[in-house]
mmCIF file of C-alpha atoms in Angstrom:
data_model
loop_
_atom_site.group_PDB
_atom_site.id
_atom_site.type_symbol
_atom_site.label_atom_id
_atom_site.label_comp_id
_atom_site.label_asym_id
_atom_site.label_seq_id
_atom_site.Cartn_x
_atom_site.Cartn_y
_atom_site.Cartn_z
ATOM 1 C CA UNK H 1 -6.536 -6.635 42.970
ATOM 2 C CA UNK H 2 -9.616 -5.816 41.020
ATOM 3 C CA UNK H 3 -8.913 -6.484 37.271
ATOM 4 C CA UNK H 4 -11.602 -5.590 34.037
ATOM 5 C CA UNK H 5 -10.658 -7.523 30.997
ATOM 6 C CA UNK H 6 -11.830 -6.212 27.715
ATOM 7 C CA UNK H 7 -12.154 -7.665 24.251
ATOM 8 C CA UNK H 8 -13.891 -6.939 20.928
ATOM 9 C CA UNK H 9 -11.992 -4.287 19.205
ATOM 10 C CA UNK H 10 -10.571 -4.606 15.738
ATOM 11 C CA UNK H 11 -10.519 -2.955 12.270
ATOM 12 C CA UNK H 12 -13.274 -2.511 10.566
ATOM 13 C CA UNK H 13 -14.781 -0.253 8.203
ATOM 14 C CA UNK H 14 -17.079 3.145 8.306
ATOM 15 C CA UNK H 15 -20.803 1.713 8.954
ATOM 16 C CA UNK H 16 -20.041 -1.649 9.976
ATOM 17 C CA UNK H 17 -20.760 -2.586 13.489
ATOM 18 C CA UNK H 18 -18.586 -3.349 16.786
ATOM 19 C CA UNK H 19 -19.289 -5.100 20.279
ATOM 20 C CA UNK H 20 -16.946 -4.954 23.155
ATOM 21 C CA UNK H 21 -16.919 -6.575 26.365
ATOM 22 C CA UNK H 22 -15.992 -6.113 29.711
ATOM 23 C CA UNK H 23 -15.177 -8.862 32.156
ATOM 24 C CA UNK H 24 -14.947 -7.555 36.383
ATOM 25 C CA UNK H 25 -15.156 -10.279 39.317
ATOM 26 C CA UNK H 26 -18.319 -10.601 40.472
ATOM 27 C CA UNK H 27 -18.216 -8.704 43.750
ATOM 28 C CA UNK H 28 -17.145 -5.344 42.054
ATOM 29 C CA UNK H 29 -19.535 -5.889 39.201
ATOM 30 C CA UNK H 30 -22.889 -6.121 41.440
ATOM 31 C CA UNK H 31 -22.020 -2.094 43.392
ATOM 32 C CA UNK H 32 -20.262 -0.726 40.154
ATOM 33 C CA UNK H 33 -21.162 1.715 37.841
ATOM 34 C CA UNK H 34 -19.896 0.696 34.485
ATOM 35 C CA UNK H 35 -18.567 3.085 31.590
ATOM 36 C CA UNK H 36 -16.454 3.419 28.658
ATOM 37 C CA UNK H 37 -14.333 5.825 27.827
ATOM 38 C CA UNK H 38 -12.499 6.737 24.328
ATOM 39 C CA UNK H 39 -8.823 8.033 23.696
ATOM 40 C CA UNK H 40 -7.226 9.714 21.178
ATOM 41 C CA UNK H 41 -3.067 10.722 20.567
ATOM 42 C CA UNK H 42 -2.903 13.763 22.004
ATOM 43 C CA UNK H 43 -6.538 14.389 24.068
ATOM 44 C CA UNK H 44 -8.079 13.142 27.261
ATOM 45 C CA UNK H 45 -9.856 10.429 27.578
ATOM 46 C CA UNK H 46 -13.885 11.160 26.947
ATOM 47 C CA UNK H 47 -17.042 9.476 27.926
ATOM 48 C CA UNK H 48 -18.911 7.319 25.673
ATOM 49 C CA UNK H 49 -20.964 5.670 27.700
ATOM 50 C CA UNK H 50 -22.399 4.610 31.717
ATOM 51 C CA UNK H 51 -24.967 2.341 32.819
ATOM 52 C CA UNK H 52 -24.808 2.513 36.399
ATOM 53 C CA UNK H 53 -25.494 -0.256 39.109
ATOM 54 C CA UNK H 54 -29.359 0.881 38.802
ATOM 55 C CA UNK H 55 -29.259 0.590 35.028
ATOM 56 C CA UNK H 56 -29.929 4.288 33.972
ATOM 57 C CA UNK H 57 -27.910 4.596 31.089
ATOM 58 C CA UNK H 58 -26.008 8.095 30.192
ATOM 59 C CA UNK H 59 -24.076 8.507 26.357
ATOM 60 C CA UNK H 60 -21.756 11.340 25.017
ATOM 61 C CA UNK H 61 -23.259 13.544 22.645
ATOM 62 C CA UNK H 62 -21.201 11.948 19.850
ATOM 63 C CA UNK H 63 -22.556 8.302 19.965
ATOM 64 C CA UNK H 64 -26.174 9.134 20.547
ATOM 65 C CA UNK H 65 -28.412 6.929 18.564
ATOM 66 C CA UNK H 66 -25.458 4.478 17.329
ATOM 67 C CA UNK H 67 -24.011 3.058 20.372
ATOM 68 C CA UNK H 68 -25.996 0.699 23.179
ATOM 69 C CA UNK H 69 -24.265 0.193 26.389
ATOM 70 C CA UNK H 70 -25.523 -2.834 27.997
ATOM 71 C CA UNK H 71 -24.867 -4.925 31.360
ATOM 72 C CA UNK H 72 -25.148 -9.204 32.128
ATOM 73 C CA UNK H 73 -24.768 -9.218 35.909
ATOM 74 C CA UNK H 74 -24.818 -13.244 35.566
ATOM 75 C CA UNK H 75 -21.347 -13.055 33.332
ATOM 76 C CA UNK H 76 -20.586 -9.842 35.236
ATOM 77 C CA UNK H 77 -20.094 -8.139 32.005
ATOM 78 C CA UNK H 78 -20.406 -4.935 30.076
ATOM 79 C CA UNK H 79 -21.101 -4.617 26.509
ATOM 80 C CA UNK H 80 -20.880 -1.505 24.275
ATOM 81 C CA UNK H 81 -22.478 -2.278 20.984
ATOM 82 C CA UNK H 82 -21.376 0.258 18.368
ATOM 83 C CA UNK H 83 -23.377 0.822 15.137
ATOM 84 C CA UNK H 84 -22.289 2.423 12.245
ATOM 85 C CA UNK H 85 -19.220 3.487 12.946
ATOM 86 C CA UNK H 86 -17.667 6.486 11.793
ATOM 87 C CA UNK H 87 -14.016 7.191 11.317
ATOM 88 C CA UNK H 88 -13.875 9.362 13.708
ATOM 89 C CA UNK H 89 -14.914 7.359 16.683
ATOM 90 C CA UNK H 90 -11.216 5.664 15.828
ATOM 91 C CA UNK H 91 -9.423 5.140 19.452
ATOM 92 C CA UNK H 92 -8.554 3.626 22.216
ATOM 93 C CA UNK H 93 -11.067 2.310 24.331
ATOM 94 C CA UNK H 94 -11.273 1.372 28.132
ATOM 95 C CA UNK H 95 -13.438 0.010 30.363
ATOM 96 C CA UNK H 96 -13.882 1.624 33.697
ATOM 97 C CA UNK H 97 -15.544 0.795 36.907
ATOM 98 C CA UNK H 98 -16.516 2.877 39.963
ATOM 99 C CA UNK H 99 -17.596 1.505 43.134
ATOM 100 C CA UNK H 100 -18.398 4.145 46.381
ATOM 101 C CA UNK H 101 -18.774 1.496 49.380
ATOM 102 C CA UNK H 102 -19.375 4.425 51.815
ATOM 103 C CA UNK H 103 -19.651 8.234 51.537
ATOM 104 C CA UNK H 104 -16.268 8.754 52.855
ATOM 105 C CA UNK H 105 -14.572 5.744 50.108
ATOM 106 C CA UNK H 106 -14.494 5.756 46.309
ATOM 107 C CA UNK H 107 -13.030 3.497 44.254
ATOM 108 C CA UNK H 108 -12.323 3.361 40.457
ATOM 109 C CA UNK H 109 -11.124 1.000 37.789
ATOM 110 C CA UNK H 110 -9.610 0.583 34.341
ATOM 111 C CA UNK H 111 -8.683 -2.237 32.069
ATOM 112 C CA UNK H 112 -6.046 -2.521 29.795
ATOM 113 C CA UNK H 113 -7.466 -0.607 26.374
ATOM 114 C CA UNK H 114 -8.795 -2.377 23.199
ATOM 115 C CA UNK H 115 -8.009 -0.380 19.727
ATOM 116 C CA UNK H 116 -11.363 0.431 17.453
ATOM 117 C CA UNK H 117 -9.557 1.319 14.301
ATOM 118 C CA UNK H 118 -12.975 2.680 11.801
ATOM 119 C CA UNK H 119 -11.574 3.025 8.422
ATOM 120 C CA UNK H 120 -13.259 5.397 5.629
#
């Protein structure tokens, strides 16, 4: 069983910086695509970031300019830096991985959530 294992979030408040991480096994890391997503009480979870296998990197319109998503294939990490931080990008958030082996297979992965409480 694939696992992702996230750390970094925390209280902290409005401007301050953030960095989580994202820990898969190595063979999922090297074919995944990478993301994070953010969830609010009450809404879907939304995209804040993907950096795929290739490294092209894709943000939601809401963190452009203030967040860096970032992968270490040698620690078979992700890291989502997050720069001044507004109150509103308060949620949880969790780490997800996608790996298609073959056209007909897809898989996908989450971790376990890490709260980013942003305080005004």
């Amino acid at each position: 069983q694939e696992q992702l294992v996230e750390s970094g979030g925390g209280l902290v408040q409005a401007g301050e910086s953030l960095r989580l991480s994202c820990e898969a096994s190595r063979r999922m890391f090297r074919n995944a695509d990478m993301a994070w997503y953010r969830q609010v009480p009450g809404s879907q979870r939304e995209l804040v970031a993907r950096i795929t296998n290739g490294d092209t990197k894709t943000y939601g319109d809401s963190v452009k300019g203030r967040f860096i998503i970032s992968r270490d294939s040698a620690k078979s990490t992700v890291y989502l830096q997050m720069n001044s931080l507004k109150p509103e990008d308060t949620g949880v958030y969790y780490c997800n991985a996608v790996v298609v082996p073959t056209v007909e297979a897809r898989y996908e992965y989450w971790g376990q959530g890490t709260q980013v409480t942003v305080s005004s």
